[in-house]
Tab-separated table of C-alpha atoms in Angstrom:
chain	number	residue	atom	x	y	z
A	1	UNK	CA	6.276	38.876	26.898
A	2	UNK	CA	8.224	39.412	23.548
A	3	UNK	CA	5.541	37.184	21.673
A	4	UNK	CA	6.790	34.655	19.119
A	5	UNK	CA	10.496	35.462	17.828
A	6	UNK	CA	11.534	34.113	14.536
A	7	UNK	CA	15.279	34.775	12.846
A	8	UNK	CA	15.791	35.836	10.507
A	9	UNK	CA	13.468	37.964	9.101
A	10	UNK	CA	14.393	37.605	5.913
A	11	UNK	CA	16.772	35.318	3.941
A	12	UNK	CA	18.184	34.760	0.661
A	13	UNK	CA	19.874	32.214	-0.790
A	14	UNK	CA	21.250	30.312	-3.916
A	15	UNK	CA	19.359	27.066	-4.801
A	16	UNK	CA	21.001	23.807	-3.092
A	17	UNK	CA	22.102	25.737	0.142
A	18	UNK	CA	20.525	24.897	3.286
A	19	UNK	CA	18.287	26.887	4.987
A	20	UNK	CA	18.048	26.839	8.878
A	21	UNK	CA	14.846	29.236	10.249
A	22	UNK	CA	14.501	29.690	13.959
A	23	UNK	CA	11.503	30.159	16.334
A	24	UNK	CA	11.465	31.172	20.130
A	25	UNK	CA	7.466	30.366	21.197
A	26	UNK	CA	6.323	32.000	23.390
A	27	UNK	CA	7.263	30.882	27.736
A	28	UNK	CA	4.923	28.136	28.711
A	29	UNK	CA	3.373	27.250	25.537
A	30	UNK	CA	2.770	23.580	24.415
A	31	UNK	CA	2.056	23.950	21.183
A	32	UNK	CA	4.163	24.933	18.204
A	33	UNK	CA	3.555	25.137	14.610
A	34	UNK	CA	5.049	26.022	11.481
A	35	UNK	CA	3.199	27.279	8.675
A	36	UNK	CA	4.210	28.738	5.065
A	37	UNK	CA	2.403	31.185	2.931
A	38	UNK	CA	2.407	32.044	-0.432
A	39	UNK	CA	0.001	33.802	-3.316
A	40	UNK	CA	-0.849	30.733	-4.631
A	41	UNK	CA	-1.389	28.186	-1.681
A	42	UNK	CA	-2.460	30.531	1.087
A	43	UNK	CA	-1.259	29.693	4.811
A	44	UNK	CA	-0.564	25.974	4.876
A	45	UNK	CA	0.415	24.227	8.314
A	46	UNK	CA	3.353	22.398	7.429
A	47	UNK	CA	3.978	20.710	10.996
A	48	UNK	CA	3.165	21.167	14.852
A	49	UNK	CA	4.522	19.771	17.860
A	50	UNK	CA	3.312	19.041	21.317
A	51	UNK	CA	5.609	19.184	24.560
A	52	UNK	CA	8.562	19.144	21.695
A	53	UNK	CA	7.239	16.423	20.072
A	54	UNK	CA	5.775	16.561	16.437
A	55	UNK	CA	2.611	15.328	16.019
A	56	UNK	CA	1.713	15.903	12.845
A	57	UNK	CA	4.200	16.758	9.966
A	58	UNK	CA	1.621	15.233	6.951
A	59	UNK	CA	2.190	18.945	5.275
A	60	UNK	CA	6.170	19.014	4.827
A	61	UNK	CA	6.465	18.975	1.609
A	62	UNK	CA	8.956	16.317	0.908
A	63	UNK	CA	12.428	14.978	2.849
A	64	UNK	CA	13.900	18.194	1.641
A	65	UNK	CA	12.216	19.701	4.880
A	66	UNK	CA	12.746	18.719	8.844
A	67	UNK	CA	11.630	20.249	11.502
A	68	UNK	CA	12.733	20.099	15.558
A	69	UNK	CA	12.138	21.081	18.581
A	70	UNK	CA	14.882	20.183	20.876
A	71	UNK	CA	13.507	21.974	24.057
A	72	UNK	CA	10.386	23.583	24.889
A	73	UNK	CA	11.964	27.391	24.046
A	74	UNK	CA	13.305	26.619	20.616
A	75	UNK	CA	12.539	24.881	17.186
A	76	UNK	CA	13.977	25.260	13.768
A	77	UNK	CA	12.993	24.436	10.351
A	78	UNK	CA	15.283	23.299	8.040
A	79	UNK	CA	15.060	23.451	4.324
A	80	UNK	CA	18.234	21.217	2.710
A	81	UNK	CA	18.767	21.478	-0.315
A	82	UNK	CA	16.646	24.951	-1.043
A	83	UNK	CA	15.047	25.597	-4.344
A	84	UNK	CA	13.348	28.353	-6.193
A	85	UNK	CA	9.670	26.856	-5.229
A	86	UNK	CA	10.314	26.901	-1.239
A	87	UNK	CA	10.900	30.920	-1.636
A	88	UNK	CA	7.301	31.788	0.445
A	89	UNK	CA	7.126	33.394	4.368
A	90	UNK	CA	7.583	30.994	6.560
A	91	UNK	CA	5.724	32.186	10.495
A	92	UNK	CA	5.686	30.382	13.475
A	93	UNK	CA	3.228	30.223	15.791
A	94	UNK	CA	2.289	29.210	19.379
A	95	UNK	CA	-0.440	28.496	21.038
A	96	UNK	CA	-0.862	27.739	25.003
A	97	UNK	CA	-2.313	24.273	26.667
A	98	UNK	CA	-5.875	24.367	25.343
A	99	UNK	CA	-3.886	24.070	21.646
A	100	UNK	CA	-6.327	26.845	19.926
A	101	UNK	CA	-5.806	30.462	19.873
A	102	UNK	CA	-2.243	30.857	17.873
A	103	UNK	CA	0.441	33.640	18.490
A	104	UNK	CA	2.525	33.917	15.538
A	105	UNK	CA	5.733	35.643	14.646
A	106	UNK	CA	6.419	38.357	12.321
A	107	UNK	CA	7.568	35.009	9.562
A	108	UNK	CA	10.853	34.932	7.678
A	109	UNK	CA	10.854	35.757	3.936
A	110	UNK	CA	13.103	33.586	2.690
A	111	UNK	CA	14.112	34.041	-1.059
A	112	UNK	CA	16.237	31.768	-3.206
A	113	UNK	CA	17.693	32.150	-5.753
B	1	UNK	CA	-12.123	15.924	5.432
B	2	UNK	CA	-12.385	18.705	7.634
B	3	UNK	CA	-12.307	22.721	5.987
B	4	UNK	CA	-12.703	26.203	6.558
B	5	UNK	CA	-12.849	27.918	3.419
B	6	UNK	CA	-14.034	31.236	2.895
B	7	UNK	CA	-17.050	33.216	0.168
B	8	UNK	CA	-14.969	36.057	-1.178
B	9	UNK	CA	-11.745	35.913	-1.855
B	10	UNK	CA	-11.636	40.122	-1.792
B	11	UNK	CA	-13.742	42.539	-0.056
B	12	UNK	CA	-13.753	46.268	-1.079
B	13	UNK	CA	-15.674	49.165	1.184
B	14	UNK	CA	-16.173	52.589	1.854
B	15	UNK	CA	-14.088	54.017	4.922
B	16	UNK	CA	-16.932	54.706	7.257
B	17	UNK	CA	-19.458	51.280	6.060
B	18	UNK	CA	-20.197	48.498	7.734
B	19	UNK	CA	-17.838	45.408	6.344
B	20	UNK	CA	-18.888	41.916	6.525
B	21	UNK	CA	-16.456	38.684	5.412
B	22	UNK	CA	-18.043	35.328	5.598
B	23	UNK	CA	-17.007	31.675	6.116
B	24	UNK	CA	-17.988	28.492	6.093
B	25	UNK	CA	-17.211	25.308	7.803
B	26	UNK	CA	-17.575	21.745	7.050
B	27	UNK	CA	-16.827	19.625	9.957
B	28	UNK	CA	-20.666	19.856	12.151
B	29	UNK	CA	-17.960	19.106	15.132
B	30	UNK	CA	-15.901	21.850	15.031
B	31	UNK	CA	-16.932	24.121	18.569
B	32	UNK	CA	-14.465	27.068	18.243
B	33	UNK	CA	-13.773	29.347	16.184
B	34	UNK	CA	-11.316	32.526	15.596
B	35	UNK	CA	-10.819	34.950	13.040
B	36	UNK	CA	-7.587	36.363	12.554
B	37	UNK	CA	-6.260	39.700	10.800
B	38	UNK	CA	-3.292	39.854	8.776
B	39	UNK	CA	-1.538	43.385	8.154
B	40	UNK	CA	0.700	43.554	5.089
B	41	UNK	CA	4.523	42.382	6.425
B	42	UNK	CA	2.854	40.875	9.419
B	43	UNK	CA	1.836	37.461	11.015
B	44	UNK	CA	-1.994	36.765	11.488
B	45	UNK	CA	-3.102	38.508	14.839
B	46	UNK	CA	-5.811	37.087	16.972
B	47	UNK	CA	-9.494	38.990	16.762
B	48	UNK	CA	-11.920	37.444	18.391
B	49	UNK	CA	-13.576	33.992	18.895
B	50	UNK	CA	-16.923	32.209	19.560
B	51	UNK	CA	-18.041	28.866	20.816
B	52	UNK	CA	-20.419	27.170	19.032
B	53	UNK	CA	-22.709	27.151	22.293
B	54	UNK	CA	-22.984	30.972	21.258
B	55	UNK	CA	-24.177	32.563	18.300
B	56	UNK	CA	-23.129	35.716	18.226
B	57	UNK	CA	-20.145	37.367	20.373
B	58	UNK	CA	-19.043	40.948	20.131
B	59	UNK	CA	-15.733	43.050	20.519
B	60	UNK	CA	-14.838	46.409	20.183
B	61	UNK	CA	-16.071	47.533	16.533
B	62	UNK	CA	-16.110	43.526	15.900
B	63	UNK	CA	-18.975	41.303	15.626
B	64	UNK	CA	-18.707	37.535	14.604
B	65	UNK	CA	-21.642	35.610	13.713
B	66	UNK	CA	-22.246	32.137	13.589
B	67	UNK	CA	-24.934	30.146	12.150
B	68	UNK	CA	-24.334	26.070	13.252
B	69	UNK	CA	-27.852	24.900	10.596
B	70	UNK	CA	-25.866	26.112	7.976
B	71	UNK	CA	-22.158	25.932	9.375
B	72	UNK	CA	-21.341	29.774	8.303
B	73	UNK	CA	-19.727	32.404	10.541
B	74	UNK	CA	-19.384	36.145	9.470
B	75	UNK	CA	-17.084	38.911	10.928
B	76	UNK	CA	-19.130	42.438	10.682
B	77	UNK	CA	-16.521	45.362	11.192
B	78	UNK	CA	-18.792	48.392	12.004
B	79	UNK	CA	-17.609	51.591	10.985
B	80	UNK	CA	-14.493	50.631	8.864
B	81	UNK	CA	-11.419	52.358	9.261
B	82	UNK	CA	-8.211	52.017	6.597
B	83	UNK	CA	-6.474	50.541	9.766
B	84	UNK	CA	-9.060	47.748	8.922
B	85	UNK	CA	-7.197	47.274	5.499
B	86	UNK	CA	-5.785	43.682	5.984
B	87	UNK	CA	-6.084	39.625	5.275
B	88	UNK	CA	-8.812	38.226	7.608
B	89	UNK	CA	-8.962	34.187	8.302
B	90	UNK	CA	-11.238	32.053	9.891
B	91	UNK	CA	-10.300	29.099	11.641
B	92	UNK	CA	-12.195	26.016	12.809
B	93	UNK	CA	-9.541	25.831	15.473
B	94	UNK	CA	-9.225	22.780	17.436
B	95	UNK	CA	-6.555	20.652	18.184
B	96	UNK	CA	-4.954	19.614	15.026
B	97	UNK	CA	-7.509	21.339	12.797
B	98	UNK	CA	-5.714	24.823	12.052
B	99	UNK	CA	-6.628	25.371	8.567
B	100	UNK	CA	-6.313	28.744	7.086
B	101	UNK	CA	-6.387	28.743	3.258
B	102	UNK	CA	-5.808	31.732	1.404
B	103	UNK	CA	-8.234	34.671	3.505
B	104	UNK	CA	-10.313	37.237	2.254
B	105	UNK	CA	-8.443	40.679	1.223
B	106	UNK	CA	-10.536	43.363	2.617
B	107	UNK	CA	-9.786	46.679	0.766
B	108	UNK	CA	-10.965	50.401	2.506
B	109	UNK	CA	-11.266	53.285	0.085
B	110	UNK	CA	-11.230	56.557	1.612
C-alpha cells in the first residue's frame, strides 16, 4: 500500500485565493482526519470523518475552511479566501475501523503570501 | 476536558545514552495509548502503543511506560542513535480524542 497520499506537497499562494488540498487515505480505512501544524500551535485536529461523514469539525478555524469527503478514497480541504495566518503544514491522516492508530501523509506546506 | 500534554518541551542526549520523554494524561478513561515520531519534512509515524491493562510494553530499542496512579507514560529509547533525532507525541488515542499538542524535540549530539 502507498500509505496516505496528499497533493500537493507544497503550495503557495497570494492572500484571497483559494486553496484546494487533497488526501487519498489509505484502502479500507474509516477514519479520516485533517490536522495542521505550526511552531506556535503544535498539531491541531482540525476535522475527522467517519464512513465520509464528518463528525467532528469543532477545530476549523472559521467558515473560511470546509472540508469533504465525497467517497471513501478521497477528501479535500479547502481554504477560501487564504490568508497569511493559514500558511502552516497541513497532513492527513487515516486510521482503520478501531479509529486509533493514525497513518498520515507526508502534509502539504502551503505558503501564502 | 480531556489532554495529553507533555514535561519537556526539548530533550538533548548523548548519541549512545539512554533517552527518556515523558507525558501525562488527564482523562483516568483514556485505555490506549501511542507515541508517534516525527522526522523533520515528515508526517508523525507510528512507534509503539500500550493498553492501559499493561504497564509496560517493549519494541525494538523502544520501551513505553505507563503509570495509570499518576496518569504518566514515558518512552525510554535505549542506546540513542542520531536517526533518533526527531518530534515524539503521545496520544491518548481513542475515538475522537487525538490530541497531539506541540511534542517534545529530542536532540542527539554525537
Amino acid at each position: 500500500d502507498a500509505g496516505v497520499i496528499q497533493s500537493p506537497r507544497h503550495e503557495v499562494t497570494e492572500m484571497g485565493q483559494e486553496v484546494t488540498l487533497r488526501c487519498k487515505p489509505i484502502s479500507g480505512h474509516d477514519y479520516l482526519f485533517w490536522y495542521r501544524q505550526t511552531m506556535m500551535r503544535g498539531l491541531e485536529l482540525l476535522i475527522y470523518f467517519n464512513n465520509n461523514v464528518p463528525i467532528d469539525d469543532s477545530g476549523m478555524p472559521e467558515d473560511r475552511f470546509s472540508a469533504k469527503m465525497p467517497n471513501a478514497s478521497f477528501s479535500t480541504l479547502k481554504i477560501q479566501p487564504s490568508e497569511p495566518r493559514d500558511s502552516a503544514v497541513y497532513f492527513c491522516a487515516s486510521s482503520g475501523t478501531d479509529g486509533e492508530k493514525l497513518f498520515f501523509g507526508s502534509g502539504t506546506q502551503l505558503s501564502v503570501l | 476536558g480531556e489532554s495529553v500534554g507533555l514535561h519537556l518541551p526539548t530533550l538533548s542526549v548523548q548519541e549512545g545514552d539512554n533517552s527518556i520523554i515523558n507525558c501525562a494524561y488527564s482523562n483516568s478513561a483514556s485505555d490506549y495509548f501511542i507515541w508517534y515520531k516525527q522526522e523533520s519534512g515528515k508526517g508523525p509515524q507510528f512507534i509503539i502503543d500500550i493498553r492501559s491493562n499493561m504497564d509496560k510494553r517493549q519494541g525494538q530499542r523502544v520501551t513505553v511506560l505507563l503509570n495509570k496512579t499518576v496518569k504518566h507514560l514515558s518512552l525510554q529509547i535505549a542506546a540513542t542513535q542520531p536517526g533518533d533525532s526527531a518530534v515524539y507525541f503521545c496520544n491518548g488515542g481513542s475515538q475522537g480524542n487525538l490530541i497531539f499538542g506541540k511534542g517534545t524535540k529530542l536532540s542527539v549530539k554525537p
